[in-house]
Short mmCIF file of C-alpha atoms in Angstrom, two decimals:
data_model
loop_
_atom_site.label_atom_id
_atom_site.label_comp_id
_atom_site.label_asym_id
_atom_site.label_seq_id
_atom_site.Cartn_x
_atom_site.Cartn_y
_atom_site.Cartn_z
CA MET A 1 32.67 22.43 61.12
CA ILE A 2 32.23 23.05 64.83
CA LYS A 3 34.62 25.33 66.69
CA SER A 4 36.91 24.48 69.57
CA LEU A 5 35.66 25.33 73.06
CA LYS A 6 38.28 28.04 73.11
CA ALA A 7 37.17 29.67 69.85
CA SER A 8 33.50 29.42 70.70
CA GLY A 9 33.97 31.10 74.09
CA ASN A 10 32.61 28.07 75.96
CA LYS A 11 33.05 28.51 79.71
CA LEU A 12 34.69 25.04 79.92
CA ALA A 13 37.54 26.37 77.76
CA MET A 14 38.72 27.87 81.03
CA ILE A 15 40.45 25.11 82.94
CA LYS A 16 39.33 26.40 86.33
CA ASN A 17 35.74 25.75 85.26
CA GLN A 18 36.54 22.14 84.34
CA LEU A 19 38.22 21.64 87.70
CA LYS A 20 35.18 23.16 89.37
CA VAL A 21 32.91 20.59 87.72
CA LEU A 22 35.26 17.74 88.75
CA ALA A 23 35.32 19.02 92.34
CA GLY A 24 31.53 19.29 92.59
CA GLU A 25 28.77 16.71 92.75
CA PRO A 26 28.61 13.73 92.84
CA PHE A 27 31.95 13.79 94.71
CA GLN A 28 30.72 16.13 97.46
CA THR A 29 28.23 13.66 98.85
CA GLU A 30 27.63 10.42 96.95
CA LEU A 31 30.93 9.18 95.53
CA PRO A 32 34.44 8.78 96.93
CA THR A 33 37.18 10.95 95.45
CA PHE A 34 40.04 9.28 93.55
CA VAL A 35 42.35 9.97 96.48
CA GLU A 36 39.94 8.16 98.80
CA LYS A 37 39.96 5.17 96.45
CA LEU A 38 43.76 4.99 96.28
CA LYS A 39 44.48 5.33 100.00
CA PRO A 40 43.25 1.88 101.13
CA LEU A 41 45.29 0.31 98.32
CA GLY A 42 48.50 1.90 99.58
CA GLN A 43 48.74 3.72 96.22
CA PHE A 44 48.51 7.24 97.60
CA PRO A 45 50.53 9.26 96.89
CA LEU A 46 50.75 7.71 93.44
CA LYS A 47 54.37 7.21 92.41
CA PRO A 48 55.90 6.48 89.00
CA ASN A 49 58.01 3.57 87.80
CA LYS A 50 60.80 3.87 85.26
CA LEU A 51 60.20 6.45 82.52
CA GLU A 52 59.63 4.59 79.25
CA ILE A 53 57.50 6.88 77.11
CA PHE A 54 58.19 10.52 76.29
CA GLN A 55 54.95 11.82 74.80
CA ILE A 56 55.34 15.09 72.95
CA ASN A 57 52.41 17.25 71.90
CA LEU A 58 53.60 18.99 68.73
CA GLY A 59 50.69 21.43 68.76
CA TYR A 60 46.96 21.75 69.17
CA MET A 61 46.31 22.51 65.49
CA CYS A 62 44.19 19.84 63.77
CA ASN A 63 42.27 19.46 60.52
CA GLN A 64 39.41 17.84 62.48
CA VAL A 65 37.18 19.01 65.32
CA CYS A 66 36.10 15.82 67.07
CA LYS A 67 33.25 16.14 69.54
CA HIS A 68 35.04 14.22 72.28
CA CYS A 69 38.53 15.74 71.85
CA HIS A 70 40.27 16.11 75.21
CA VAL A 71 42.80 18.49 73.64
CA ASP A 72 40.11 20.86 72.30
CA ALA A 73 42.13 20.75 69.07
CA GLY A 74 41.04 22.17 65.75
CA PRO A 75 41.99 24.37 62.78
CA ASP A 76 41.43 27.43 64.97
CA ARG A 77 44.18 26.45 67.44
CA ASN A 78 47.59 27.88 66.70
CA GLU A 79 49.68 26.64 69.65
CA ILE A 80 52.64 24.83 68.10
CA MET A 81 55.99 23.52 69.35
CA THR A 82 59.02 25.55 68.22
CA LYS A 83 62.34 24.27 66.89
CA GLN A 84 64.04 25.34 70.10
CA HIS A 85 61.82 23.06 72.17
CA LEU A 86 62.05 20.22 69.65
CA GLU A 87 65.84 20.40 69.78
CA ARG A 88 65.72 20.26 73.56
CA CYS A 89 63.49 17.16 73.37
CA ILE A 90 66.02 15.49 71.06
CA GLU A 91 68.79 16.28 73.53
CA ILE A 92 66.77 14.81 76.42
CA LEU A 93 66.06 11.64 74.45
CA ARG A 94 69.67 11.30 73.31
CA VAL A 95 71.10 11.66 76.82
CA ASN A 96 68.49 9.70 78.78
CA LYS A 97 67.87 6.83 76.34
CA ILE A 98 64.09 6.85 76.84
CA PRO A 99 62.97 3.99 74.56
CA THR A 100 59.68 5.32 73.18
CA VAL A 101 58.71 8.71 71.75
CA ASP A 102 54.99 9.25 71.28
CA LEU A 103 54.10 12.16 68.99
CA THR A 104 50.64 13.59 69.34
CA GLY A 105 48.63 16.76 68.84
CA GLY A 106 46.26 18.02 67.36
CA ALA A 107 47.52 16.52 64.16
CA PRO A 108 51.27 16.24 64.82
CA GLU A 109 51.94 16.13 61.08
CA MET A 110 50.70 19.74 60.81
CA ASN A 111 53.70 21.03 62.70
CA PRO A 112 55.96 22.27 59.83
CA LEU A 113 58.95 20.71 61.62
CA PHE A 114 57.32 17.30 61.99
CA ARG A 115 59.34 15.51 59.30
CA TRP A 116 62.61 17.10 60.36
CA PHE A 117 61.90 16.05 63.93
CA VAL A 118 61.15 12.41 63.01
CA GLU A 119 64.34 12.30 60.94
CA GLU A 120 66.37 13.61 63.88
CA LEU A 121 64.76 11.06 66.22
CA THR A 122 65.77 8.32 63.78
CA LYS A 123 69.34 9.62 63.71
CA ILE A 124 69.74 9.41 67.49
CA GLY A 125 68.41 5.86 67.47
CA VAL A 126 65.18 6.14 69.45
CA GLU A 127 63.86 2.58 69.78
CA GLU A 128 60.25 3.33 68.91
CA ILE A 129 58.63 6.39 67.33
CA ILE A 130 54.85 6.46 67.67
CA VAL A 131 52.80 8.93 65.64
CA ARG A 132 49.18 9.40 66.64
CA SER A 133 47.75 10.13 63.22
CA ASN A 134 44.11 11.04 62.76
CA LEU A 135 44.29 9.37 59.28
CA THR A 136 42.38 12.10 57.44
CA ILE A 137 45.49 14.30 57.48
CA ILE A 138 46.99 11.87 54.95
CA ARG A 139 44.20 12.85 52.55
CA ALA A 140 43.79 16.47 53.63
CA ASN A 141 46.27 18.06 51.24
CA LYS A 142 48.70 16.96 48.52
CA LYS A 143 51.64 17.83 50.73
CA TYR A 144 50.61 15.02 53.09
CA TYR A 145 49.90 12.35 50.44
CA ASP A 146 53.34 10.78 50.85
CA LEU A 147 53.05 10.37 54.63
CA PRO A 148 52.60 6.57 54.42
CA GLU A 149 55.95 6.32 52.58
CA PHE A 150 57.55 8.74 55.04
CA PHE A 151 56.27 6.70 58.00
CA LYS A 152 57.58 3.52 56.38
CA LYS A 153 61.01 5.03 55.71
CA HIS A 154 61.41 5.87 59.40
CA ASN A 155 59.68 2.73 60.70
CA VAL A 156 57.15 4.87 62.53
CA HIS A 157 54.56 3.03 64.61
CA VAL A 158 51.24 4.49 63.44
CA VAL A 159 48.40 4.67 65.95
CA SER A 160 45.14 5.99 64.55
CA SER A 161 41.71 6.74 65.91
CA LEU A 162 38.78 4.98 64.32
CA PRO A 163 35.82 4.87 66.70
CA TYR A 164 33.77 2.51 64.55
CA TYR A 165 33.96 0.33 61.46
CA GLN A 166 31.00 2.09 59.87
CA ALA A 167 30.46 5.69 58.79
CA GLY A 168 27.55 6.68 61.02
CA LYS A 169 29.16 6.58 64.46
CA THR A 170 32.57 7.64 63.15
CA ASP A 171 31.26 10.75 61.41
CA ALA A 172 28.97 11.60 64.34
CA GLN A 173 32.04 11.79 66.57
CA ARG A 174 34.75 13.05 64.21
CA GLY A 175 32.90 15.04 61.54
CA ASP A 176 31.15 14.48 58.22
CA GLY A 177 33.21 12.58 55.69
CA VAL A 178 35.89 11.53 58.18
CA PHE A 179 35.09 7.84 57.86
CA ALA A 180 35.48 7.76 54.05
CA LYS A 181 38.79 9.61 54.22
CA SER A 182 40.00 7.41 57.08
CA ILE A 183 39.23 4.28 55.07
CA LYS A 184 41.16 5.64 52.09
CA ALA A 185 44.11 6.49 54.36
CA LEU A 186 44.07 3.03 55.95
CA GLN A 187 44.07 1.42 52.50
CA GLU A 188 47.08 3.54 51.57
CA LEU A 189 48.88 2.52 54.76
CA ASN A 190 48.09 -1.13 54.01
CA ALA A 191 49.40 -0.66 50.46
CA VAL A 192 52.89 0.25 51.72
CA GLY A 193 52.86 -2.66 54.18
CA TYR A 194 51.38 -1.18 57.34
CA GLY A 195 49.06 -3.35 59.42
CA ILE A 196 49.65 -6.53 57.45
CA GLU A 197 50.04 -9.71 59.50
CA GLY A 198 53.72 -10.42 60.04
CA SER A 199 54.76 -6.92 58.93
CA ASN A 200 56.97 -4.94 61.28
CA LEU A 201 55.26 -1.75 60.09
CA LYS A 202 52.92 -1.42 63.04
CA LEU A 203 49.44 -0.02 62.52
CA ASP A 204 47.15 0.04 65.55
CA LEU A 205 43.69 1.53 65.83
CA VAL A 206 42.15 3.34 68.76
CA TYR A 207 38.53 2.78 69.67
CA ASN A 208 36.70 5.06 72.04
CA PRO A 209 32.99 4.93 72.84
CA ASN A 210 30.69 7.20 70.92
CA GLY A 211 28.96 8.58 73.98
CA ALA A 212 28.47 8.31 77.73
CA TYR A 213 29.36 4.67 78.15
CA LEU A 214 32.49 2.64 78.80
CA PRO A 215 34.29 0.37 76.34
CA SER A 216 33.77 -3.36 76.62
CA ASP A 217 36.29 -6.14 76.20
CA GLN A 218 39.16 -4.98 73.98
CA ALA A 219 39.74 -8.37 72.37
CA GLU A 220 36.05 -8.72 71.48
CA LEU A 221 35.98 -5.25 69.92
CA GLU A 222 39.21 -5.93 68.03
CA ALA A 223 37.72 -9.09 66.55
CA GLU A 224 34.62 -7.19 65.39
CA PHE A 225 36.70 -4.40 63.86
CA LYS A 226 39.00 -6.85 62.08
CA LYS A 227 36.14 -8.90 60.70
CA ASN A 228 34.16 -5.92 59.42
CA LEU A 229 37.03 -3.80 58.07
CA LYS A 230 38.35 -6.79 56.16
CA LYS A 231 34.92 -7.75 54.82
CA ASP A 232 33.79 -4.28 53.78
CA PHE A 233 37.04 -2.54 52.82
CA ASP A 234 39.82 -5.16 52.69
CA ILE A 235 41.61 -3.28 55.48
CA TYR A 236 44.07 -4.84 57.92
CA PHE A 237 45.57 -3.61 61.17
CA HIS A 238 47.47 -5.11 64.10
CA ASN A 239 45.88 -4.18 67.44
CA LEU A 240 42.85 -2.27 68.62
CA PHE A 241 43.30 -0.12 71.71
CA ALA A 242 40.03 0.40 73.59
CA ILE A 243 40.24 3.73 75.37
CA THR A 244 37.82 5.21 77.86
CA ASN A 245 36.71 8.79 77.25
CA ILE A 246 38.13 10.96 80.02
CA PRO A 247 35.72 13.52 81.49
CA ILE A 248 37.62 16.67 80.56
CA SER A 249 37.46 19.32 77.83
CA ARG A 250 35.01 18.66 74.97
CA PHE A 251 33.89 15.30 76.32
CA LEU A 252 33.17 16.94 79.66
CA ASP A 253 31.20 19.61 77.82
CA TYR A 254 29.20 16.88 76.07
CA LEU A 255 28.55 15.07 79.36
CA VAL A 256 27.34 18.22 81.09
CA ALA A 257 25.27 19.49 78.14
CA SER A 258 23.58 16.10 77.64
CA ASP A 259 22.90 15.69 81.38
CA ASN A 260 25.06 12.56 81.48
CA TYR A 261 27.88 13.84 83.71
CA GLU A 262 26.90 12.49 87.13
CA GLU A 263 25.77 9.14 85.76
CA TYR A 264 29.00 8.77 83.76
CA MET A 265 31.15 9.55 86.79
CA GLU A 266 29.17 7.00 88.78
CA LYS A 267 29.86 4.41 86.08
CA LEU A 268 33.58 5.17 86.24
CA VAL A 269 33.65 4.91 90.03
CA MET A 270 31.56 1.71 90.11
CA ALA A 271 33.90 0.17 87.52
CA PHE A 272 37.04 1.15 89.49
CA ASN A 273 39.50 -1.71 89.19
CA PRO A 274 42.32 -1.74 91.76
CA ALA A 275 44.36 -3.96 89.44
CA ALA A 276 44.36 -1.20 86.81
CA VAL A 277 46.09 1.28 89.13
CA GLU A 278 49.49 -0.37 88.77
CA GLY A 279 49.29 -0.09 84.98
CA VAL A 280 48.17 3.52 84.58
CA MET A 281 50.21 5.31 81.95
CA CYS A 282 51.33 8.16 84.22
CA LYS A 283 53.60 5.59 85.89
CA ASN A 284 55.85 5.25 82.83
CA THR A 285 55.06 8.35 80.77
CA ILE A 286 55.87 12.04 80.73
CA SER A 287 53.71 14.29 78.59
CA VAL A 288 55.26 17.46 77.13
CA ASP A 289 53.14 20.34 75.88
CA TRP A 290 53.85 22.56 72.87
CA ASP A 291 55.43 25.12 75.19
CA GLY A 292 57.85 22.64 76.79
CA TYR A 293 56.09 22.08 80.10
CA MET A 294 55.84 18.56 81.46
CA TYR A 295 52.86 16.66 82.90
CA ASP A 296 52.09 13.22 84.31
CA CYS A 297 49.84 12.50 81.31
CA ASP A 298 48.13 14.10 78.34
CA PHE A 299 44.97 14.65 80.39
CA ASN A 300 46.79 16.45 83.18
CA GLN A 301 48.33 18.58 80.43
CA MET A 302 44.89 19.69 79.34
CA LEU A 303 43.99 20.54 82.94
CA ASP A 304 47.28 22.45 83.32
CA MET A 305 48.35 20.16 86.17
CA LYS A 306 52.12 20.28 85.63
CA VAL A 307 54.40 17.70 87.26
CA ALA A 308 54.41 18.38 90.97
CA ASP A 309 58.18 18.90 91.39
CA LYS A 310 58.54 22.60 90.56
CA SER A 311 62.28 22.26 89.93
CA THR A 312 61.70 20.08 86.86
CA GLN A 313 58.48 21.30 85.28
CA HIS A 314 59.97 22.45 81.97
CA ILE A 315 62.09 20.54 79.47
CA ASP A 316 64.84 23.14 80.00
CA ASP A 317 65.03 21.83 83.58
CA PHE A 318 64.53 18.14 82.75
CA ASP A 319 65.85 15.94 85.55
CA LEU A 320 65.17 12.22 85.11
CA GLU A 321 66.09 11.28 88.67
CA LYS A 322 63.68 13.78 90.14
CA LEU A 323 60.91 12.89 87.68
CA GLU A 324 61.15 9.19 88.53
CA VAL A 325 60.50 9.88 92.22
CA ARG A 326 57.88 12.60 91.78
CA THR A 327 54.37 12.40 93.16
CA ILE A 328 51.80 12.03 90.38
CA SER A 329 49.02 14.64 90.44
CA ILE A 330 45.54 13.17 90.45
CA ASN A 331 41.93 14.33 90.31
CA GLN A 332 38.53 12.76 89.64
CA HIS A 333 39.22 12.46 85.87
CA CYS A 334 41.77 9.75 86.77
CA TYR A 335 38.85 7.36 87.34
CA GLY A 336 38.74 7.16 83.53
CA CYS A 337 42.06 5.29 83.48
CA THR A 338 41.14 2.78 86.20
CA ALA A 339 37.64 1.75 85.10
CA GLY A 340 37.10 -1.84 84.01
CA ALA A 341 40.19 -3.19 82.29
CA GLY A 342 41.80 0.25 82.65
CA SER A 343 42.68 2.67 79.89
CA SER A 344 45.83 4.24 78.51
CA CYS A 345 47.25 5.50 75.22
CA GLN A 346 48.27 1.85 74.70
CA GLY A 347 44.77 0.52 75.41
CA THR A 348 43.69 -1.56 78.39
CA VAL A 349 46.13 -2.09 81.25
CA ALA A 350 44.62 -4.80 83.46
CA MET B 1 6.04 4.51 98.57
CA GLU B 2 7.43 5.95 95.33
CA LYS B 3 5.01 7.89 93.18
CA SER B 4 5.81 5.79 90.14
CA TYR B 5 6.20 2.05 89.78
CA TYR B 6 9.55 2.30 87.99
CA ASN B 7 12.59 4.25 89.17
CA PRO B 8 15.83 4.04 87.08
CA LYS B 9 17.89 4.08 90.28
CA ASP B 10 16.26 0.82 91.38
CA LEU B 11 18.26 -1.05 88.75
CA LYS B 12 21.41 -0.44 90.79
CA LYS B 13 19.62 -1.90 93.82
CA PHE B 14 18.89 -5.21 92.10
CA GLY B 15 21.35 -6.99 94.39
CA ASP B 16 19.37 -5.76 97.39
CA ILE B 17 16.77 -8.49 96.82
CA ALA B 18 19.16 -10.60 98.92
CA GLU B 19 18.13 -8.57 101.94
CA PHE B 20 14.84 -10.46 102.28
CA GLU B 21 16.04 -13.87 101.07
CA PRO B 22 19.83 -14.22 100.76
CA LYS B 23 20.17 -17.90 99.82
CA LEU B 24 17.88 -17.83 96.80
CA ALA B 25 19.30 -14.48 95.71
CA GLU B 26 22.81 -15.89 95.82
CA LYS B 27 21.76 -18.90 93.74
CA PHE B 28 20.02 -16.65 91.25
CA PHE B 29 22.94 -14.23 90.81
CA ASP B 30 25.43 -17.09 90.51
CA TYR B 31 23.23 -18.65 87.84
CA TYR B 32 22.76 -15.32 86.08
CA GLY B 33 26.50 -14.73 86.01
CA GLU B 34 27.18 -18.19 84.63
CA VAL B 35 24.55 -17.85 81.90
CA PHE B 36 26.13 -14.70 80.49
CA LYS B 37 29.69 -16.00 80.42
CA GLU B 38 31.31 -16.77 77.08
CA GLY B 39 30.27 -20.31 76.14
CA ALA B 40 28.93 -21.99 73.02
CA LEU B 41 27.53 -18.54 72.33
CA THR B 42 29.72 -15.44 72.59
CA ALA B 43 29.01 -12.88 75.30
CA ARG B 44 28.09 -10.50 72.48
CA GLU B 45 25.50 -12.91 71.04
CA LYS B 46 24.03 -13.44 74.51
CA SER B 47 23.81 -9.71 75.01
CA LEU B 48 21.76 -9.34 71.83
CA ILE B 49 19.44 -12.21 72.84
CA ALA B 50 18.98 -10.51 76.21
CA LEU B 51 18.18 -7.22 74.48
CA ALA B 52 15.49 -8.87 72.35
CA VAL B 53 13.97 -10.66 75.34
CA ALA B 54 14.11 -7.46 77.39
CA HIS B 55 11.77 -5.94 74.82
CA THR B 56 9.37 -8.86 74.58
CA GLU B 57 9.23 -8.88 78.39
CA GLN B 58 8.87 -5.10 78.25
CA CYS B 59 11.19 -4.77 81.23
CA PRO B 60 12.49 -1.17 81.41
CA TYR B 61 15.37 -2.17 83.68
CA CYS B 62 16.50 -4.87 81.26
CA ILE B 63 16.15 -2.58 78.24
CA ASP B 64 18.28 0.03 80.02
CA ALA B 65 20.91 -2.50 81.04
CA TYR B 66 21.20 -4.41 77.76
CA THR B 67 21.08 -1.36 75.50
CA GLU B 68 24.11 -0.05 77.38
CA ASP B 69 25.73 -3.47 77.32
CA ALA B 70 25.26 -3.63 73.55
CA LEU B 71 26.68 -0.12 73.13
CA THR B 72 29.79 -0.98 75.11
CA ARG B 73 30.30 -4.07 72.95
CA GLY B 74 30.23 -1.97 69.80
CA VAL B 75 26.92 -3.40 68.57
CA SER B 76 25.51 -1.14 65.86
CA GLU B 77 22.09 0.52 66.07
CA ALA B 78 20.93 -1.57 63.10
CA GLN B 79 21.96 -4.79 64.86
CA MET B 80 20.17 -3.73 68.04
CA MET B 81 16.97 -2.87 66.16
CA GLU B 82 17.11 -6.14 64.20
CA ALA B 83 17.31 -7.99 67.52
CA VAL B 84 14.21 -6.13 68.73
CA HIS B 85 12.46 -7.09 65.48
CA VAL B 86 13.34 -10.73 66.07
CA GLY B 87 11.65 -10.45 69.46
CA ALA B 88 8.70 -8.64 67.93
CA ALA B 89 8.37 -11.22 65.17
CA ILE B 90 8.27 -14.08 67.66
CA LYS B 91 5.82 -12.17 69.84
CA SER B 92 3.49 -11.35 66.93
CA GLY B 93 3.96 -14.81 65.46
CA ALA B 94 3.01 -16.32 68.78
CA THR B 95 -0.14 -14.23 68.76
CA LEU B 96 -1.02 -15.02 65.15
CA VAL B 97 -0.36 -18.75 65.37
CA HIS B 98 -3.10 -18.87 68.01
CA GLY B 99 -5.34 -17.69 65.20
CA VAL B 100 -5.26 -21.30 64.05
CA GLN B 101 -6.81 -22.30 67.38
CA MET B 102 -9.52 -19.70 66.82
CA MET B 103 -10.10 -20.94 63.28
CA ASN B 104 -10.25 -24.56 64.48
CA LYS B 105 -12.99 -23.69 66.95
CA VAL B 106 -14.90 -21.55 64.45
CA LYS B 107 -14.81 -24.35 61.88
CA LYS B 108 -15.81 -26.99 64.37
CA GLN B 109 -18.80 -25.03 65.59
CA SER B 110 -19.97 -23.67 62.27
CA MET B 111 -22.09 -25.33 59.61
#
């Protein structure tokens, strides 16, 4: 198993080095910066709409080490959200009535307080609880085998990564044997009612390209995935979210190491879609890190770009009014969310 | 002049052919765009046909463009290579079927 950038001492584990790459070529001479693209649209400074999704990163620990992971997650990461912070999140959600909670990681299920937290969220009546499950965690250890039943009991909306409907590309991106375990986990989720047509147990899959190219039409990809997963494994799911790989962390390392960085950034800029700007997820989402700090999105979290208003950067100082009028922090990686049909944790946006 | 006949960056300049003859270029690009739209064939099927033809035409620009197009559409490596084989089979078949012409002439002119 490969190591995280952090554990392997990779220079891109230091955020300042990632920002240095994003500030360099091709944006010094050939390509416009993201700010320059937004200005003529009247979208700079970028401002949020109503807060609808509270995305909480329960920790960077993961049983997988995916090559493209923007979190640089893995078994060697030990950052994990404490009960104190989880309780504060519950309080924020209870008081502010934010409709959707989106739990991510790492593998969020590896936080020892994960089940307690989901139970508490259910008690306060959160409208929608999303868990971003990597699927293999369900088969990683006996203590996780009952997760499908647990998800069902709490009507959790399961969103899972599956970059391809065959083993080769999936394992190349997510590790040897991941595809087989993912298929088994999907079958178990189907068995308790997840992903079945007409079922209110929502199971969505996330597709992201297996290299330095952009995703194509989401509906076309969804049709291919549905056809092949049904034919080969009798697996069903609801929606496929096509997500663009954002040029940060391990994917940035891959782009630089494979000499694809400048060409990839050019593709993102050439595919810039003004219509996607209005739908970017930072407009309705706040991302919380394991240590309680808040960001405009998960990607800004990984670049340590906290929300700009210094008086409400931590959940202990959460102020909805201020957050809903903040200025969203942007950089060149934001081109990833505005290319083509746009990209967000909920798939395309335009 | 460039030192090589093919430069990958020239693919992005394809639209520049309008500089010397805008009307015909406009007609061509309109036609091209229409051809690749979803129709009786899906855009994905058309992409695979284009990939096969790109190889039989041995056009490096087209191979570059339609390999990437196929990747973005989630076409598998096996599907892409099968498409190239279809092109190769037609190309070699087209060569071999002319062998009949050769045989006809040989038989006509031989005792």
